[in-house]
Structure formats: structure tokens, C-alpha cells
Short mmCIF file of C-alpha atoms and ligand atoms in Angstrom, two decimals:
data_model
loop_
_atom_site.label_atom_id
_atom_site.label_comp_id
_atom_site.label_asym_id
_atom_site.label_seq_id
_atom_site.Cartn_x
_atom_site.Cartn_y
_atom_site.Cartn_z
CA MET O 1039 12.54 28.48 -19.68
CA ARG O 1040 8.91 27.95 -20.55
CA HIS O 1041 7.59 27.25 -24.05
CA GLU O 1042 4.30 28.87 -25.05
CA PHE O 1043 1.75 27.04 -27.21
CA GLY O 1044 -1.49 28.05 -28.87
CA ILE O 1045 -4.21 25.46 -29.07
CA GLU O 1046 -3.80 24.46 -32.73
CA ALA O 1047 -2.13 21.10 -33.45
CA GLN O 1048 1.06 21.51 -35.46
CA ALA O 1049 1.99 19.62 -38.64
CA HIS O 1050 5.05 17.93 -37.07
CA PHE O 1051 3.01 16.35 -34.21
CA GLN O 1052 3.04 12.54 -34.52
CA GLU O 1053 -0.23 10.72 -33.81
CA ALA O 1054 -0.10 7.33 -32.06
CA TRP O 1055 -2.95 6.23 -34.32
CA PRO O 1056 -4.92 7.87 -37.19
CA ASN O 1057 -7.08 10.83 -36.07
CA ALA O 1058 -5.85 10.55 -32.47
CA TYR O 1059 -5.91 14.37 -32.22
CA SER O 1060 -9.43 14.57 -33.66
CA ILE O 1061 -10.92 12.01 -31.32
CA PHE O 1062 -8.90 13.38 -28.37
CA SER O 1063 -7.14 16.73 -27.95
CA TRP O 1064 -3.37 16.86 -28.57
CA LEU O 1065 -3.24 18.96 -25.41
CA GLU O 1066 -4.18 15.91 -23.35
CA TYR O 1067 -1.03 14.17 -24.66
CA ALA O 1068 1.18 17.26 -24.33
CA ILE O 1069 0.06 18.11 -20.77
CA SER O 1070 -0.36 14.49 -19.57
CA ILE O 1071 -2.44 14.85 -16.41
CA PRO O 1072 -2.87 11.40 -14.79
CA TYR O 1073 -6.49 10.66 -13.89
CA PRO O 1074 -7.65 8.03 -11.37
CA THR O 1075 -9.59 5.23 -13.03
CA TYR O 1076 -12.71 3.48 -11.78
CA LEU O 1077 -15.51 1.27 -13.04
CA ILE O 1078 -18.90 2.88 -13.58
CA THR O 1079 -21.67 0.31 -13.20
CA THR O 1080 -25.16 0.85 -14.58
CA LEU O 1081 -28.04 -1.25 -15.86
CA LYS O 1082 -28.66 -1.76 -19.58
CA GLU O 1083 -32.16 -1.45 -21.02
CA ASN O 1084 -32.40 -5.29 -21.10
CA GLY O 1085 -31.57 -5.45 -17.37
CA LYS O 1086 -27.99 -6.74 -17.86
CA PRO O 1087 -25.26 -5.13 -15.73
CA ASN O 1088 -22.90 -2.75 -17.55
CA ALA O 1089 -19.37 -1.82 -16.50
CA CYS O 1090 -17.32 1.00 -18.03
CA TRP O 1091 -13.65 1.65 -17.24
CA HIS O 1092 -13.48 5.40 -16.84
CA SER O 1093 -11.02 8.17 -16.03
CA TRP O 1094 -12.30 11.60 -17.11
CA GLY O 1095 -13.81 12.51 -13.78
CA CYS O 1096 -13.41 14.32 -10.51
CA PHE O 1097 -15.08 14.60 -7.12
CA SER O 1098 -16.02 17.73 -5.22
CA GLY O 1099 -18.51 19.06 -2.70
CA THR O 1100 -19.17 20.59 0.71
CA GLY O 1101 -21.03 19.58 3.85
CA GLN O 1102 -24.21 19.97 1.78
CA GLY O 1103 -23.22 17.16 -0.56
CA TYR O 1104 -20.37 15.36 -2.30
CA TYR O 1105 -20.57 15.06 -6.10
CA ALA O 1106 -19.05 13.04 -8.91
CA LEU O 1107 -18.43 14.75 -12.25
CA LEU O 1108 -17.99 12.46 -15.25
CA VAL O 1109 -17.24 13.09 -18.91
CA LEU O 1110 -18.56 10.32 -21.15
CA ASN O 1111 -18.40 9.73 -24.88
CA GLU O 1112 -21.85 9.87 -26.43
CA GLY O 1113 -22.84 6.58 -28.03
CA GLY O 1114 -21.57 4.27 -25.26
CA HIS O 1115 -23.80 2.11 -23.08
CA THR O 1116 -23.01 4.10 -19.93
CA TYR O 1117 -24.06 7.36 -21.57
CA ALA O 1118 -27.44 5.86 -22.62
CA ASN O 1119 -27.94 4.03 -19.32
CA ILE O 1120 -27.38 7.14 -17.18
CA LEU O 1121 -29.72 9.23 -19.35
CA ARG O 1122 -32.40 6.54 -18.96
CA THR O 1123 -31.96 5.52 -15.28
CA ARG O 1124 -30.45 8.77 -13.87
CA GLU O 1125 -28.09 6.81 -11.59
CA TRP O 1126 -24.78 4.94 -11.51
CA CYS O 1127 -22.25 3.41 -9.13
CA ILE O 1128 -18.53 4.24 -9.09
CA ASN O 1129 -16.36 1.29 -8.02
CA LEU O 1130 -12.63 1.65 -7.33
CA PRO O 1131 -10.58 -1.28 -8.64
CA THR O 1132 -6.96 -1.93 -7.62
CA LEU O 1133 -4.01 -2.41 -9.98
CA ASP O 1134 -4.38 -6.17 -9.34
CA GLN O 1135 -7.79 -6.01 -11.08
CA LYS O 1136 -6.44 -4.47 -14.29
CA ALA O 1137 -7.14 -7.58 -16.41
CA GLN O 1138 -10.79 -7.65 -15.29
CA CYS O 1139 -11.11 -3.94 -16.11
CA GLU O 1140 -9.80 -4.64 -19.61
CA GLU O 1141 -12.39 -7.42 -19.97
CA THR O 1142 -15.21 -4.87 -19.46
CA ILE O 1143 -14.07 -3.28 -22.73
CA ALA O 1144 -13.50 -6.58 -24.57
CA ARG O 1145 -16.96 -7.90 -23.58
CA ASN O 1146 -19.13 -4.88 -24.23
CA ASP O 1147 -22.15 -6.23 -26.15
CA MET O 1148 -25.76 -5.64 -25.12
CA GLU O 1149 -26.06 -9.31 -24.14
CA ASN O 1150 -22.97 -9.28 -21.90
CA ASP O 1151 -23.34 -9.21 -18.13
CA GLU O 1152 -20.23 -7.04 -18.04
CA ILE O 1153 -19.62 -7.54 -14.32
CA ALA O 1154 -19.75 -11.37 -14.38
CA ASP O 1155 -18.10 -11.65 -17.81
CA ALA O 1156 -15.15 -9.61 -16.54
CA GLY O 1157 -14.71 -11.99 -13.59
CA PHE O 1158 -16.30 -9.78 -10.95
CA THR O 1159 -19.37 -10.38 -8.75
CA ALA O 1160 -22.39 -8.06 -8.83
CA GLU O 1161 -23.94 -7.10 -5.51
CA PRO O 1162 -27.08 -5.01 -4.93
CA ALA O 1163 -26.59 -1.34 -4.12
CA ARG O 1164 -28.28 0.06 -1.00
CA ILE O 1165 -30.01 3.14 -2.45
CA ILE O 1166 -29.96 2.83 -6.26
CA HIS O 1167 -30.87 0.02 -8.68
CA SER O 1168 -27.52 -0.14 -10.51
CA PRO O 1169 -25.38 -3.02 -9.20
CA ARG O 1170 -22.11 -2.59 -7.32
CA ILE O 1171 -18.94 -4.67 -7.84
CA ALA O 1172 -18.40 -6.78 -4.71
CA GLU O 1173 -14.61 -7.11 -5.19
CA CYS O 1174 -13.96 -3.34 -5.35
CA LEU O 1175 -12.82 -1.76 -2.09
CA VAL O 1176 -14.90 1.40 -2.59
CA ALA O 1177 -18.38 1.82 -4.08
CA MET O 1178 -20.12 5.19 -4.45
CA GLU O 1179 -23.80 5.18 -5.36
CA CYS O 1180 -24.70 8.26 -7.41
CA ARG O 1181 -27.91 9.95 -8.55
CA LEU O 1182 -27.90 12.29 -11.56
CA GLU O 1183 -28.29 15.99 -10.72
CA TRP O 1184 -27.64 17.55 -14.14
CA HIS O 1185 -25.95 16.85 -17.47
CA TRP O 1186 -24.73 19.00 -20.33
CA PRO O 1187 -22.67 18.66 -23.55
CA LEU O 1188 -19.01 19.52 -22.93
CA PHE O 1189 -19.27 21.95 -25.87
CA GLU O 1190 -21.74 22.50 -28.68
CA GLY O 1191 -21.27 20.05 -31.56
CA GLY O 1192 -18.88 17.83 -29.56
CA SER O 1193 -19.20 14.13 -28.82
CA GLN O 1194 -18.59 14.31 -25.08
CA HIS O 1195 -21.11 14.89 -22.33
CA VAL O 1196 -20.72 15.97 -18.68
CA PHE O 1197 -22.75 14.33 -15.92
CA ALA O 1198 -22.91 15.53 -12.30
CA GLY O 1199 -24.20 13.09 -9.74
CA LYS O 1200 -24.79 13.38 -6.03
CA ILE O 1201 -23.15 10.58 -4.04
CA VAL O 1202 -26.07 9.19 -2.03
CA HIS O 1203 -24.40 6.20 -0.36
CA VAL O 1204 -20.87 4.82 0.07
CA ALA O 1205 -19.54 1.33 0.85
CA LEU O 1206 -15.94 1.11 2.11
CA ASP O 1207 -14.17 -2.19 2.67
CA GLU O 1208 -12.67 -2.38 6.15
CA ARG O 1209 -9.21 -2.65 4.55
CA VAL O 1210 -9.47 0.97 3.34
CA CYS O 1211 -10.87 2.50 6.52
CA ASP O 1212 -7.37 2.95 7.98
CA ALA O 1213 -6.58 6.54 8.99
CA ASP O 1214 -2.91 6.08 8.02
CA PRO O 1215 -2.68 7.55 4.49
CA GLN O 1216 0.27 5.37 3.50
CA LEU O 1217 -1.55 2.19 4.51
CA ARG O 1218 -4.66 3.38 2.74
CA LEU O 1219 -2.83 4.03 -0.53
CA GLU O 1220 -1.14 0.64 -0.29
CA LYS O 1221 -4.55 -1.03 -0.09
CA LEU O 1222 -6.34 1.13 -2.63
CA ARG O 1223 -3.70 0.71 -5.39
CA THR O 1224 -5.84 3.03 -7.54
CA MET O 1225 -4.83 2.93 -11.20
CA TYR O 1226 -4.04 6.30 -12.75
CA ASN O 1227 -4.44 6.71 -16.50
CA LEU O 1228 -1.68 8.51 -18.41
CA ILE O 1229 -3.25 8.53 -21.85
CA GLY O 1230 0.05 9.04 -23.70
CA THR O 1231 2.73 11.67 -24.11
CA LEU O 1232 3.59 14.13 -26.87
CA ASP O 1233 6.77 16.20 -26.96
CA PRO O 1234 5.36 19.30 -28.66
CA LEU O 1235 8.88 20.51 -29.56
CA SER O 1236 10.07 17.45 -31.47
CA GLY O 1237 6.57 16.15 -32.25
CA GLU O 1238 7.47 12.68 -30.88
CA THR O 1239 4.69 10.70 -29.21
CA GLN O 1240 4.88 7.71 -26.86
CA PRO O 1241 2.10 5.38 -25.67
CA GLY O 1242 0.52 5.93 -22.28
CA SER O 1243 0.30 3.58 -19.36
CA LEU O 1244 -1.18 3.15 -15.91
CA GLY O 1245 0.47 4.14 -12.64
CA ILE O 1246 -0.20 4.13 -8.92
CA VAL O 1247 0.62 6.89 -6.44
CA ARG O 1248 2.76 6.77 -3.29
CA LEU O 1249 3.34 9.33 -0.56
CA VAL O 1250 6.56 11.34 -0.73
C1 FMN G 1811 -7.91 3.46 -18.85
C2 FMN G 1811 -9.18 3.81 -19.62
C3 FMN G 1811 -9.88 4.95 -19.29
C4 FMN G 1811 -11.05 5.30 -19.97
N1 FMN G 1811 -11.72 6.44 -19.63
C5 FMN G 1811 -12.86 6.79 -20.28
C6 FMN G 1811 -13.55 7.98 -19.93
O1 FMN G 1811 -13.14 8.71 -19.03
N2 FMN G 1811 -14.69 8.30 -20.61
C7 FMN G 1811 -15.17 7.49 -21.60
O2 FMN G 1811 -16.24 7.82 -22.18
N3 FMN G 1811 -14.52 6.35 -21.97
C8 FMN G 1811 -13.38 5.99 -21.34
N4 FMN G 1811 -12.71 4.84 -21.69
C9 FMN G 1811 -13.27 4.00 -22.75
C10 FMN G 1811 -14.39 3.11 -22.23
O3 FMN G 1811 -13.93 2.29 -21.16
C11 FMN G 1811 -14.85 2.16 -23.35
O4 FMN G 1811 -15.25 2.93 -24.48
C12 FMN G 1811 -15.97 1.27 -22.90
O5 FMN G 1811 -16.09 0.19 -23.78
C13 FMN G 1811 -17.31 1.98 -22.81
O6 FMN G 1811 -18.22 1.09 -22.21
P1 FMN G 1811 -19.80 1.24 -22.31
O7 FMN G 1811 -20.18 1.26 -23.78
O8 FMN G 1811 -20.29 0.01 -21.62
O9 FMN G 1811 -20.17 2.51 -21.64
C14 FMN G 1811 -11.53 4.48 -21.03
C15 FMN G 1811 -10.81 3.33 -21.36
C16 FMN G 1811 -9.65 3.00 -20.67
C17 FMN G 1811 -8.88 1.77 -21.08
#
């Protein structure tokens, strides 16, 4: 059987932390869609490299162009940097680089070189000015096409960028999908889980995909 739910949070829903269902939607925890994670690199106003671990995004396009869609919280460095520079790079880290990804959040001041301080190496991009992360197997250079608030009065903003250049490490050029997944080891973000019947919540985690 299927249970039907309206969109209002219910009183018996546990929150993992205070205001969790104000800052995020309870639906994200109840539905639990895993999102691939990547590092968005941009340049801060003072010229220092910025890295943001990100997961609210998707990729789509046709022969006329391939696009990255990102949702960013207003108030972060990446949000301000993209509005100012109109460009960014998307770098795909592997599960083995999880600790470095966490460091980009721990060392997030204006004065931080967030690529070097996380233990990565910055390399110049080919088309844009934002740096790429040399250790990531995939880098997608993006130019802003349009941006819009997710909804009026909200704190999240949608950015659409055209992918204007791609760098692929030779290890992920294999046509065998199994081999490619084994090399990519892309981290998927499961933000957390909520059982909307009992109201119980459990913390999220990261996962990787495999072919079935
Ligand atoms: C696994 C994971 C996924 C995240 N996904 C997003 C996201 O999709 N959008 C967002 O705005 N912040 C996301 N964050 C939070 C940002 O990484 C964090 O706020 C970061 O410090 C912002 O960096 P910035 O101020 O340099 O932009 C995520 C954090 C983690 C741990």
C-alpha cells in the first residue's frame, strides 16, 4: 500500500537538529533522493581560490549545449563569486577524497586558499578564470547563462551554466561503465532519513553507486 502525504510537516516528526525542517524541507528527508556531490571552484573577490562541496545539482542538454544546474544557499562565498564572475568549475572528487572535501567546509574564511588548505592542488582552467582541482578526475568549466531565486522570499538560488570545456583524466575515459564507476567513486549525498509514519529520523551519509 502507498501512504499519501500533504506538504505540511507534522508535529510528531523528529528533527535531527533544531529548525532542520525550516532550513531544509522535511520532504527531502522523507523522500531521500541521493545526489552526486562535487566541488565547485570559483575565485573570491580577493583572488583566493574558493571550493564548495555541493550536491543540489543536475546536468542536462542537447547537441546545442550541455548545462549544469545548481542550487546554492544565498550568503555563501560561491553564491557571491558566481554572481560577480559569472563562471565556475565543477570538479568530481572520489570517495577517497572525502576528508579533503570536508576541509573545504572547515577552512572557509575569506583568507583561505580553499583548494590548497584542503590538501588539493589548483591548476589553471582552459577557458575560464576560476581554478580547477588537479587531483579530481573530471573538471567541467562553466559559464553562467541565467540565475533565479528558487522561490520568492526563499534563501536558495538557482544557477544555470553552460559547460564550455571539460577535462577528463585518462583513468575515466574507459568505455566500460563498470570500470568507469570503479574509478570515479563519486560520492552520493543522502542528507538523512525521516520515517513520516513514526516520525523517527536518522542521520544521512554518503554512498557510491555500482552497476546491477
Ligand atoms: C555533502 C554536502 C553537500 C552539500 N551540498 C550543498 C548544496 O548543494 N548547496 C549548498 O548551497 N551548500 C551545500 N553544502 C554546504 C556547503 O558545502 C557549505 O555551506 C560550504 O561551506 C559553502 O562554501 P562557500 O561559502 O565557500 O560557498 C553541502 C555540504 C555537504 C557536506
